[in-house]
Short mmCIF file of C-alpha atoms and ligand atoms in Angstrom, two decimals:
data_model
loop_
_atom_site.label_atom_id
_atom_site.label_comp_id
_atom_site.label_asym_id
_atom_site.label_seq_id
_atom_site.Cartn_x
_atom_site.Cartn_y
_atom_site.Cartn_z
CA MET A 1132 10.92 -4.41 28.22
CA ILE A 1133 10.54 -0.74 28.29
CA TYR A 1134 14.17 -0.12 27.31
CA LEU A 1135 13.26 -1.97 24.07
CA ILE A 1136 10.01 -0.14 23.40
CA LYS A 1137 11.23 3.38 24.11
CA PRO A 1138 13.72 3.74 21.15
CA LEU A 1139 11.40 1.87 18.89
CA ILE A 1140 8.68 4.43 19.60
CA VAL A 1141 11.08 7.21 18.77
CA ASN A 1142 11.85 5.41 15.52
CA ILE A 1143 8.30 4.95 14.49
CA THR A 1144 7.59 8.61 15.37
CA ILE A 1145 10.56 9.84 13.21
CA ILE A 1146 9.50 7.65 10.24
CA PHE A 1147 5.87 8.68 10.29
CA SER A 1148 6.38 12.38 10.91
CA LEU A 1149 8.97 12.63 8.14
CA MET A 1150 6.54 10.71 5.74
CA PHE A 1151 3.75 13.11 6.46
CA ASN A 1152 6.12 16.06 5.77
CA ALA A 1153 7.32 14.52 2.59
CA ASN A 1154 3.70 14.20 1.49
CA LEU A 1155 2.86 17.73 2.44
CA PHE A 1156 5.61 19.21 0.24
CA PHE A 1157 5.63 16.61 -2.52
CA PRO A 1158 2.24 14.91 -2.54
CA PHE A 1159 2.38 11.17 -3.24
CA SER A 1160 0.67 10.24 -6.47
CA LYS A 1161 0.26 7.27 -8.48
CA ARG A 1162 -0.67 8.90 -11.71
CA LYS A 1163 2.61 10.38 -12.92
CA PRO A 1164 5.98 8.70 -12.62
CA LEU A 1165 8.46 10.66 -10.50
CA ASN A 1166 10.97 12.77 -12.30
CA PHE A 1167 14.64 12.82 -11.44
CA LYS A 1168 14.42 15.73 -9.03
CA GLN A 1169 11.46 14.18 -7.09
CA GLN A 1170 13.22 10.90 -6.91
CA THR A 1171 16.42 12.68 -5.47
CA ILE A 1172 14.22 14.47 -3.02
CA PHE A 1173 12.43 11.33 -1.81
CA GLY A 1174 15.87 9.59 -1.74
CA LEU A 1175 17.25 12.29 0.53
CA PHE A 1176 14.15 12.48 2.69
CA SER A 1177 14.16 8.85 3.39
CA ALA A 1178 17.85 8.84 4.01
CA PHE A 1179 17.27 11.69 6.53
CA SER A 1180 14.66 9.62 8.31
CA ALA A 1181 16.88 6.53 8.36
CA LYS A 1182 19.70 8.70 9.77
CA LEU A 1183 17.38 10.05 12.62
CA CYS A 1184 16.41 6.37 13.36
CA MET A 1185 20.03 5.47 13.67
CA LEU A 1186 20.44 8.12 16.30
CA TYR A 1187 17.99 6.32 18.48
CA PRO A 1188 19.01 2.55 18.33
CA ILE A 1189 18.30 0.14 21.08
CA GLU A 1190 21.53 0.73 22.86
CA THR A 1191 21.54 -1.53 25.70
CA LEU A 1192 22.29 -4.74 23.62
CA GLU A 1193 25.97 -4.92 23.59
CA ASP A 1194 27.57 -3.41 20.62
CA THR A 1195 24.73 -3.72 18.23
CA ASN A 1196 22.63 -1.04 16.66
CA PHE A 1197 19.13 -2.29 16.21
CA ASP A 1198 16.84 0.23 14.72
CA PHE A 1199 14.20 0.83 12.02
CA ARG A 1200 16.50 2.37 9.35
CA MET A 1201 15.56 -0.36 6.91
CA ILE A 1202 11.97 0.61 6.77
CA PRO A 1203 12.72 3.91 4.94
CA ILE A 1204 15.01 1.94 2.54
CA LEU A 1205 12.35 -0.70 1.78
CA VAL A 1206 9.57 1.79 1.38
CA VAL A 1207 11.32 4.21 -0.78
CA THR A 1208 12.70 1.55 -3.06
CA LEU A 1209 9.29 -0.13 -3.40
CA TYR A 1210 7.52 3.12 -4.23
CA GLY A 1211 10.25 5.25 -5.79
CA GLY A 1212 12.52 2.79 -7.48
CA TRP A 1213 16.31 1.96 -7.60
CA TYR A 1214 17.62 5.42 -7.78
CA PRO A 1215 16.05 6.99 -4.53
CA GLY A 1216 16.50 3.52 -2.92
CA LEU A 1217 20.26 3.61 -3.74
CA ILE A 1218 20.66 7.24 -2.37
CA CYS A 1219 19.03 6.08 0.83
CA THR A 1220 21.01 2.96 1.14
CA VAL A 1221 24.39 4.58 0.25
CA ILE A 1222 23.88 7.39 2.89
CA VAL A 1223 22.79 4.68 5.50
CA VAL A 1224 25.89 2.50 4.72
CA ILE A 1225 28.35 5.48 5.00
CA ILE A 1226 26.72 6.55 8.34
CA ARG A 1227 26.76 3.02 9.63
CA TYR A 1228 30.31 2.71 8.68
CA THR A 1229 31.37 5.78 10.53
CA ILE A 1230 29.61 4.53 13.61
CA GLY A 1231 31.78 1.59 13.44
CA GLY A 1232 31.77 -1.15 16.12
CA GLU A 1233 31.96 -4.89 16.03
CA TYR A 1234 28.88 -5.45 13.79
CA VAL A 1235 29.54 -2.74 11.30
CA TYR A 1236 29.39 -5.19 8.39
CA VAL A 1237 26.17 -6.89 9.78
CA GLY A 1238 24.57 -3.41 9.80
CA ILE A 1239 25.60 -2.73 6.36
CA ALA A 1240 24.58 -6.10 4.93
CA VAL A 1241 21.04 -5.90 6.24
CA SER A 1242 20.60 -2.43 4.79
CA ILE A 1243 21.79 -3.48 1.38
CA LEU A 1244 19.50 -6.52 1.76
CA ALA A 1245 16.62 -4.12 2.14
CA LEU A 1246 17.52 -2.43 -1.07
CA GLY A 1247 17.67 -5.78 -2.88
CA ILE A 1248 14.39 -7.03 -1.57
CA GLY A 1249 12.74 -3.79 -2.49
CA LEU A 1250 14.14 -3.84 -6.03
CA LEU A 1251 13.21 -7.47 -6.58
CA PHE A 1252 9.52 -6.99 -5.51
CA ARG A 1253 8.97 -3.45 -6.77
CA THR A 1254 7.32 -4.23 -10.08
CA VAL A 1255 4.86 -6.73 -8.68
CA PHE A 1256 4.15 -4.67 -5.57
CA LEU A 1257 3.23 -1.53 -7.62
CA LYS A 1258 0.96 -3.63 -9.80
CA SER A 1259 -0.75 -5.45 -6.98
CA THR A 1260 -4.12 -4.30 -5.78
CA LYS A 1261 -3.75 -5.69 -2.23
CA LYS A 1262 -0.68 -3.78 -1.24
CA MET A 1263 -0.84 -4.50 2.54
CA LEU A 1264 -1.03 -8.24 1.84
CA TYR A 1265 1.86 -8.10 -0.71
CA GLY A 1266 3.83 -5.92 1.93
CA LEU A 1267 3.49 -8.79 4.31
CA VAL A 1268 5.00 -11.09 1.68
CA VAL A 1269 7.91 -8.62 1.17
CA ILE A 1270 8.56 -8.28 4.85
CA SER A 1271 8.36 -12.08 5.37
CA ILE A 1272 11.00 -12.60 2.75
CA TYR A 1273 13.16 -9.83 4.15
CA TYR A 1274 12.98 -11.32 7.64
CA LEU A 1275 14.36 -14.60 6.17
CA GLY A 1276 17.36 -12.87 5.00
CA TYR A 1277 17.64 -10.63 8.00
CA ILE A 1278 17.33 -13.44 10.57
CA PHE A 1279 19.69 -15.60 8.65
CA ILE A 1280 22.34 -12.83 8.70
CA LEU A 1281 21.67 -12.10 12.38
CA PHE A 1282 21.97 -15.74 13.44
CA SER A 1283 25.18 -16.46 11.57
CA THR A 1284 26.93 -13.35 13.01
CA VAL A 1285 25.40 -11.94 16.22
CA SER A 1286 25.21 -14.00 19.38
CA PHE A 1287 21.73 -14.64 20.61
CA LEU A 1288 20.23 -11.65 22.28
CA GLY A 1289 17.11 -13.04 24.11
CA ILE A 1290 13.81 -14.18 22.70
CA ASN A 1291 11.84 -11.21 24.15
CA PHE A 1292 14.03 -8.84 22.19
CA TYR A 1293 13.56 -10.57 18.86
CA ILE A 1294 9.67 -10.87 19.38
CA VAL A 1295 9.36 -7.16 20.30
CA TYR A 1296 11.72 -5.93 17.60
CA PHE A 1297 10.50 -7.98 14.77
CA LEU A 1298 6.76 -7.50 15.57
CA ALA A 1299 7.25 -3.77 15.78
CA PHE A 1300 9.26 -3.65 12.65
CA GLY A 1301 6.50 -5.54 10.71
CA ILE A 1302 3.65 -3.52 12.02
CA THR A 1303 5.38 -0.32 11.27
CA PHE A 1304 6.21 -1.34 7.77
CA ILE A 1305 2.60 -2.52 7.05
CA ALA A 1306 1.17 0.64 8.74
CA LEU A 1307 3.40 2.88 6.63
CA ILE A 1308 2.22 1.22 3.43
CA TYR A 1309 -1.32 1.59 4.46
CA THR A 1310 -0.78 5.28 5.25
CA VAL A 1311 1.10 5.95 1.94
CA GLU A 1312 -1.81 4.28 0.10
CA ARG A 1313 -4.41 6.44 1.95
CA LEU A 1314 -2.46 9.57 1.30
CA ILE A 1315 -2.25 8.64 -2.38
CA ILE A 1316 -5.96 8.34 -2.55
CA ALA A 1317 -6.56 11.56 -0.50
CA ASN A 1318 -4.20 13.50 -2.92
CA GLN A 1319 -6.08 12.15 -5.95
CA GLN A 1320 -9.45 13.05 -4.52
CA PHE A 1321 -8.24 16.50 -3.83
CA ASP A 1322 -6.86 16.90 -7.33
CA GLU A 1323 -10.17 15.71 -8.78
CA THR A 1324 -12.26 18.13 -6.68
CA LEU A 1325 -10.14 21.04 -7.90
CA TYR A 1326 -10.52 19.92 -11.40
CA MET A 1327 -14.27 19.51 -11.26
CA ASP A 1328 -14.56 22.81 -9.66
CA LYS A 1329 -12.59 24.36 -12.67
CA LEU A 1330 -14.90 22.51 -15.10
CA SER A 1331 -18.09 23.67 -13.47
CA THR A 1332 -16.81 27.29 -13.62
CA VAL A 1333 -16.19 26.97 -17.28
CA GLY A 1334 -19.41 25.15 -17.84
CA GLN A 1335 -21.46 27.87 -16.10
CA MET A 1336 -19.85 30.67 -18.05
CA ALA A 1337 -20.21 28.76 -21.26
CA ALA A 1338 -23.99 28.10 -20.54
CA ALA A 1339 -24.46 31.89 -19.85
CA PHE A 1340 -23.39 33.14 -23.25
CA ALA A 1341 -23.62 30.10 -25.53
CA HIS A 1342 -27.49 30.62 -26.07
CA GLU A 1343 -27.05 34.41 -26.76
CA ILE A 1344 -24.41 33.71 -29.41
CA ARG A 1345 -26.26 30.84 -31.12
CA ASN A 1346 -29.44 32.69 -32.00
CA PRO A 1347 -27.51 35.41 -34.16
CA ILE A 1348 -25.30 32.92 -35.79
CA THR A 1349 -28.43 30.97 -36.99
CA THR A 1350 -29.85 34.19 -38.33
CA VAL A 1351 -26.63 35.20 -40.08
CA ARG A 1352 -26.32 31.74 -41.53
CA GLY A 1353 -29.87 31.89 -42.94
CA PHE A 1354 -29.25 35.12 -44.65
CA ILE A 1355 -25.96 34.13 -46.14
CA GLN A 1356 -27.49 31.05 -47.52
CA TYR A 1357 -30.50 33.18 -48.83
CA ILE A 1358 -28.28 35.77 -50.53
CA ASN A 1359 -25.93 33.08 -51.93
CA ASN A 1360 -28.85 31.29 -53.75
CA ASP A 1361 -29.86 34.48 -55.65
CA THR A 1362 -26.51 36.28 -56.22
CA LYS A 1363 -24.42 36.72 -59.30
CA ASP A 1364 -21.54 38.08 -57.40
CA GLU A 1365 -18.65 35.72 -57.96
CA ASN A 1366 -16.78 36.73 -54.81
CA LEU A 1367 -19.79 35.97 -52.67
CA LYS A 1368 -20.38 32.65 -54.55
CA GLN A 1369 -16.73 31.83 -53.88
CA PHE A 1370 -16.67 32.76 -50.07
CA ALA A 1371 -20.06 31.76 -49.02
CA PRO A 1372 -19.28 28.08 -48.34
CA LEU A 1373 -16.30 29.18 -46.41
CA ILE A 1374 -18.35 31.55 -44.28
CA LEU A 1375 -20.84 28.79 -43.67
CA ASP A 1376 -18.13 26.35 -42.74
CA GLU A 1377 -16.75 28.69 -40.21
CA LEU A 1378 -20.19 29.46 -38.79
CA ASP A 1379 -20.78 25.74 -38.42
CA ARG A 1380 -17.52 25.46 -36.75
CA THR A 1381 -18.44 28.13 -34.27
CA ASN A 1382 -21.73 26.46 -33.67
CA LYS A 1383 -20.02 23.12 -32.96
CA ILE A 1384 -17.72 24.75 -30.41
CA ILE A 1385 -20.80 26.21 -28.63
CA THR A 1386 -22.36 22.78 -28.60
CA ASN A 1387 -19.16 21.45 -27.06
CA TYR A 1388 -19.36 24.13 -24.36
CA LEU A 1389 -22.84 23.19 -23.61
CA THR A 1390 -22.07 19.60 -23.16
CA VAL A 1391 -19.56 20.68 -20.58
CA ALA A 1392 -22.24 22.79 -18.95
CA ARG A 1393 -24.94 20.27 -18.89
CA PRO A 1394 -23.50 16.81 -18.51
CA THR A 1395 -26.38 15.95 -16.17
CA ASP A 1396 -28.84 15.65 -19.06
CA PHE A 1397 -28.28 11.89 -18.94
CA SER A 1398 -30.94 9.75 -20.41
CA LEU A 1399 -30.01 6.49 -18.78
CA ASN A 1400 -30.28 3.09 -20.20
CA TYR A 1401 -28.85 -0.31 -20.13
CA ILE A 1402 -26.33 -0.16 -22.97
CA ASP A 1403 -24.33 -2.70 -24.84
CA VAL A 1404 -20.74 -1.57 -24.60
CA ASN A 1405 -19.74 -3.77 -27.63
CA LYS A 1406 -22.33 -2.04 -29.75
CA VAL A 1407 -21.35 1.35 -28.65
CA LEU A 1408 -17.74 0.71 -29.52
CA GLN A 1409 -18.55 -0.82 -32.83
CA ASP A 1410 -20.77 2.22 -33.62
CA SER A 1411 -18.11 4.64 -32.57
CA VAL A 1412 -15.42 2.91 -34.71
CA GLU A 1413 -17.62 2.77 -37.76
CA LEU A 1414 -18.61 6.50 -37.37
CA ILE A 1415 -14.87 7.59 -37.17
CA ARG A 1416 -13.34 5.19 -39.54
CA PRO A 1417 -13.73 7.32 -42.58
CA PHE A 1418 -11.84 10.05 -40.82
CA GLY A 1419 -9.11 7.41 -39.97
CA SER A 1420 -8.85 6.24 -43.56
CA TYR A 1421 -8.60 9.85 -44.67
CA ARG A 1422 -5.55 10.30 -42.35
CA ASN A 1423 -4.19 6.93 -43.26
CA VAL A 1424 -4.91 5.35 -39.75
CA SER A 1425 -6.28 1.86 -39.45
CA ILE A 1426 -8.60 1.16 -36.52
CA GLU A 1427 -8.56 -2.24 -34.86
CA LEU A 1428 -11.35 -3.28 -32.41
CA GLU A 1429 -11.02 -6.25 -30.14
CA LEU A 1430 -13.87 -7.12 -27.79
CA GLU A 1431 -13.59 -9.70 -25.00
CA GLY A 1432 -17.05 -10.88 -23.75
CA ASP A 1433 -20.31 -9.04 -23.42
CA HIS A 1434 -20.84 -6.12 -21.04
CA PHE A 1435 -23.53 -3.78 -20.14
CA ILE A 1436 -23.36 -0.47 -18.35
CA TYR A 1437 -26.11 1.64 -17.13
CA SER A 1438 -25.69 5.06 -18.64
CA ASP A 1439 -26.15 7.39 -21.55
CA GLU A 1440 -25.37 5.87 -24.83
CA HIS A 1441 -24.85 9.15 -26.52
CA HIS A 1442 -22.33 10.34 -24.00
CA LEU A 1443 -20.38 7.22 -23.92
CA LYS A 1444 -20.13 7.26 -27.62
CA GLN A 1445 -19.01 10.96 -27.53
CA ALA A 1446 -16.36 10.29 -24.92
CA LEU A 1447 -14.99 7.41 -26.85
CA MET A 1448 -14.89 9.21 -30.12
CA ASN A 1449 -13.13 12.20 -28.57
CA ILE A 1450 -10.33 9.82 -27.40
CA ILE A 1451 -10.15 7.88 -30.76
CA LYS A 1452 -10.11 11.15 -32.63
CA ASN A 1453 -7.19 12.42 -30.66
CA GLY A 1454 -5.40 9.27 -31.31
CA ILE A 1455 -5.96 9.64 -35.08
CA GLU A 1456 -4.79 13.19 -35.03
CA ALA A 1457 -1.66 12.30 -33.14
CA VAL A 1458 -0.50 10.06 -36.02
CA GLU A 1459 1.52 11.92 -38.52
CA GLU A 1460 -0.38 12.07 -41.70
CA ASP A 1461 2.44 10.95 -44.17
CA GLN A 1462 3.55 8.09 -42.16
CA GLY A 1463 0.19 6.52 -41.31
CA GLY A 1464 -0.51 4.46 -38.19
CA TYR A 1465 -2.96 2.56 -36.14
CA ILE A 1466 -5.41 2.78 -33.33
CA LYS A 1467 -5.94 -0.39 -31.19
CA ILE A 1468 -9.00 -0.50 -29.17
CA HIS A 1469 -9.49 -3.32 -26.59
CA LYS A 1470 -12.18 -4.06 -24.18
CA GLN A 1471 -12.17 -6.57 -21.42
CA SER A 1472 -13.38 -7.16 -17.87
CA GLY A 1473 -11.43 -5.11 -15.23
CA GLU A 1474 -9.35 -6.69 -12.49
CA GLU A 1475 -11.79 -5.24 -10.09
CA LYS A 1476 -15.11 -7.07 -10.12
CA GLY A 1477 -17.92 -5.32 -11.88
CA THR A 1478 -15.81 -3.10 -14.01
CA ILE A 1479 -14.73 -3.05 -17.59
CA VAL A 1480 -11.48 -1.62 -19.03
CA ILE A 1481 -11.21 -0.11 -22.47
CA THR A 1482 -7.89 0.80 -23.74
CA ILE A 1483 -7.22 2.99 -26.71
CA VAL A 1484 -3.70 2.86 -28.05
CA ASP A 1485 -2.12 4.89 -30.75
CA ASN A 1486 1.28 5.05 -32.30
CA GLY A 1487 1.27 8.77 -32.69
CA ILE A 1488 3.50 11.52 -31.68
CA GLY A 1489 2.92 11.00 -28.03
CA MET A 1490 3.21 13.50 -25.17
CA THR A 1491 5.78 14.85 -22.82
CA GLU A 1492 5.20 14.71 -19.14
CA GLU A 1493 4.35 18.38 -19.03
CA GLN A 1494 1.80 17.92 -21.85
CA LEU A 1495 0.35 14.87 -20.05
CA GLU A 1496 -0.23 17.00 -16.96
CA LYS A 1497 -2.14 19.66 -19.01
CA ILE A 1498 -4.25 17.26 -20.94
CA GLY A 1499 -8.01 17.77 -20.02
CA LEU A 1500 -7.54 21.33 -18.89
CA PRO A 1501 -9.85 23.76 -20.59
CA TYR A 1502 -8.47 25.36 -23.80
CA TYR A 1503 -5.24 23.23 -23.73
CA THR A 1504 -4.42 22.29 -27.21
CA THR A 1505 -1.40 21.87 -29.41
CA LYS A 1506 -3.46 21.94 -32.62
CA THR A 1507 -3.92 24.91 -34.83
CA LYS A 1508 -7.52 23.99 -35.32
CA GLY A 1509 -8.03 22.47 -31.84
CA THR A 1510 -10.40 23.68 -29.28
CA GLY A 1511 -8.80 22.08 -26.25
CA LEU A 1512 -12.11 21.08 -25.05
CA GLY A 1513 -12.27 17.39 -26.29
CA SER A 1514 -10.47 15.69 -23.48
CA MET A 1515 -12.18 18.03 -20.93
CA ILE A 1516 -15.55 16.85 -22.06
CA THR A 1517 -14.42 13.24 -22.15
CA ASN A 1518 -12.97 13.44 -18.59
CA ARG A 1519 -16.20 15.03 -17.43
CA LEU A 1520 -18.37 12.48 -19.10
CA ILE A 1521 -16.48 9.51 -17.71
CA HIS A 1522 -16.46 11.01 -14.39
CA GLU A 1523 -20.20 11.35 -14.41
CA MET A 1524 -20.42 7.76 -15.37
CA LYS A 1525 -18.44 6.90 -12.21
CA GLY A 1526 -15.67 5.78 -14.38
CA LYS A 1527 -12.00 6.63 -14.51
CA ILE A 1528 -9.65 7.63 -17.28
CA GLN A 1529 -5.89 7.42 -17.36
CA TYR A 1530 -3.43 8.56 -19.88
CA GLU A 1531 -0.05 7.11 -20.48
CA SER A 1532 2.23 8.43 -23.15
CA ARG A 1533 5.81 8.41 -24.59
CA VAL A 1534 6.97 10.99 -27.13
CA HIS A 1535 7.40 9.59 -30.63
CA THR A 1536 6.07 6.23 -29.50
CA GLY A 1537 2.38 6.75 -28.83
CA THR A 1538 -0.34 7.20 -26.24
CA LYS A 1539 -2.45 4.78 -24.23
CA VAL A 1540 -5.67 5.82 -22.84
CA THR A 1541 -7.38 3.44 -20.21
CA VAL A 1542 -10.99 4.04 -19.47
CA THR A 1543 -12.39 2.00 -16.52
CA LEU A 1544 -16.27 1.91 -16.23
CA PRO A 1545 -18.55 0.19 -13.72
CA THR A 1546 -20.84 -2.42 -15.22
CA VAL A 1547 -24.30 -3.89 -14.50
CA ARG A 1548 -24.71 -7.64 -14.77
CA ASN A 1549 -27.07 -7.82 -17.72
CA LYS A 1550 -30.05 -6.02 -18.92
CA SER A 1551 -32.31 -9.02 -18.83
P1 ADP B 1153 -8.00 19.23 -29.12
O1 ADP B 1153 -8.03 17.83 -29.73
O2 ADP B 1153 -9.04 20.07 -29.63
O3 ADP B 1153 -6.57 19.78 -29.29
P2 ADP B 1153 -8.23 17.78 -26.64
O4 ADP B 1153 -8.65 18.25 -25.27
O5 ADP B 1153 -8.98 16.78 -27.24
O6 ADP B 1153 -8.21 19.16 -27.57
O7 ADP B 1153 -6.62 17.44 -26.51
C1 ADP B 1153 -5.72 18.33 -25.94
C2 ADP B 1153 -4.35 18.14 -26.36
O8 ADP B 1153 -3.89 16.91 -25.74
C3 ADP B 1153 -4.17 18.00 -27.89
O9 ADP B 1153 -4.04 19.18 -28.59
C4 ADP B 1153 -2.98 17.05 -27.94
O10 ADP B 1153 -1.75 17.88 -27.84
C5 ADP B 1153 -2.91 16.26 -26.67
N1 ADP B 1153 -3.38 14.89 -26.98
C6 ADP B 1153 -4.57 14.41 -26.78
N2 ADP B 1153 -4.71 13.10 -27.04
C7 ADP B 1153 -3.51 12.77 -27.64
C8 ADP B 1153 -2.89 11.57 -28.20
N3 ADP B 1153 -3.61 10.42 -28.20
N4 ADP B 1153 -1.55 11.56 -28.63
C9 ADP B 1153 -0.90 12.80 -28.43
N5 ADP B 1153 -1.33 13.89 -27.92
C10 ADP B 1153 -2.65 13.93 -27.57
MG1 MG B 1154 -9.53 16.43 -29.31
#
């Protein structure tokens, strides 16, 4: 038995150690799709790990080459897609071909089968919330094909062998999915901590000087208004409204900063999400009409959350406002807001979709960072505040976007059953 287990342990060690290394250099993440370069790197990484596995097959079984090279193929195809999967498979096939031997085509066939199964189940796998369970389905179906190919080509090798090999194969595969999922979560938490740190620094700085600036602004504003009422100077009469406008704008920016600084000022209540959404839409509708953007609101069911109404409204309005501003004025457009229960129990999902200019991948990465804006009159604080507020509500926010097509913002919030 030990002659079976030894090479398998080597295989398992290779796969896991390379996966941890891959994660170290290119952290796994669910949020952004992999770009071409990352896909290539993941493809090569998995090919390398498959190749190392092939160096340590179970040698004692006649001319066969049993090893775990299909696991990297399956995992990289499921998570990365057809391109890295194909890189890995092609390299494996070439290496297997050069090793040669009686069963060379069997070895090639089971590797290609792994790619096929990976591709077939990828979409559903990525969407499923119970990845390990789904991984079990994937591996079972793969086994069907694998065992069929084996039995129709290779002579029977002893029941002990099959039990040990397939059991170890399955466990390694599931354990690998489990580890990848854990790593994705850990990476995300790490990113979030960094982000929250940055926010609190900005917040503290803002709080320190915001008050100091506000007082003189109020005084200046008062005097300008006072002089303006009495004056006969045409110049002053003409420019006073402008000065007042700009002062108001400055004041608003400071208020924004203060919201970042003190999001803990929650006045908590049971709030009706439908009502907050309706209110927010009504408040912002005039701005939409002015920019030729229609706003549609679709509400499925009643939901209550325990939170601060004002803050939820502000977070939602920031998102909707960005959507409206993303639409090109002369063309007009729409914002579609939808609310329904989340897949996870006790949550709601609000999606805000626009058909505006969209964002590139680089822009998507920067959204929510302090001062990041592409607008001439923007502050680059809106999404930062939104993110912070949603975070404080124990919710999640996610941006998806495509240039010239539009943006979809998904907000997930925890609900309470009912206020009564
Ligand atoms: P501001 O609106 O003041 O620019 P935000 O933090 O609200 O600041 O947004 C930052 C940037 O993110 C915007 O300048 C814009 O480039 C981009 N952005 C945000 N929402 C959208 C959207 N729905 N469509 C396209 N770009 C967006
Ligand atoms: Mg904004």
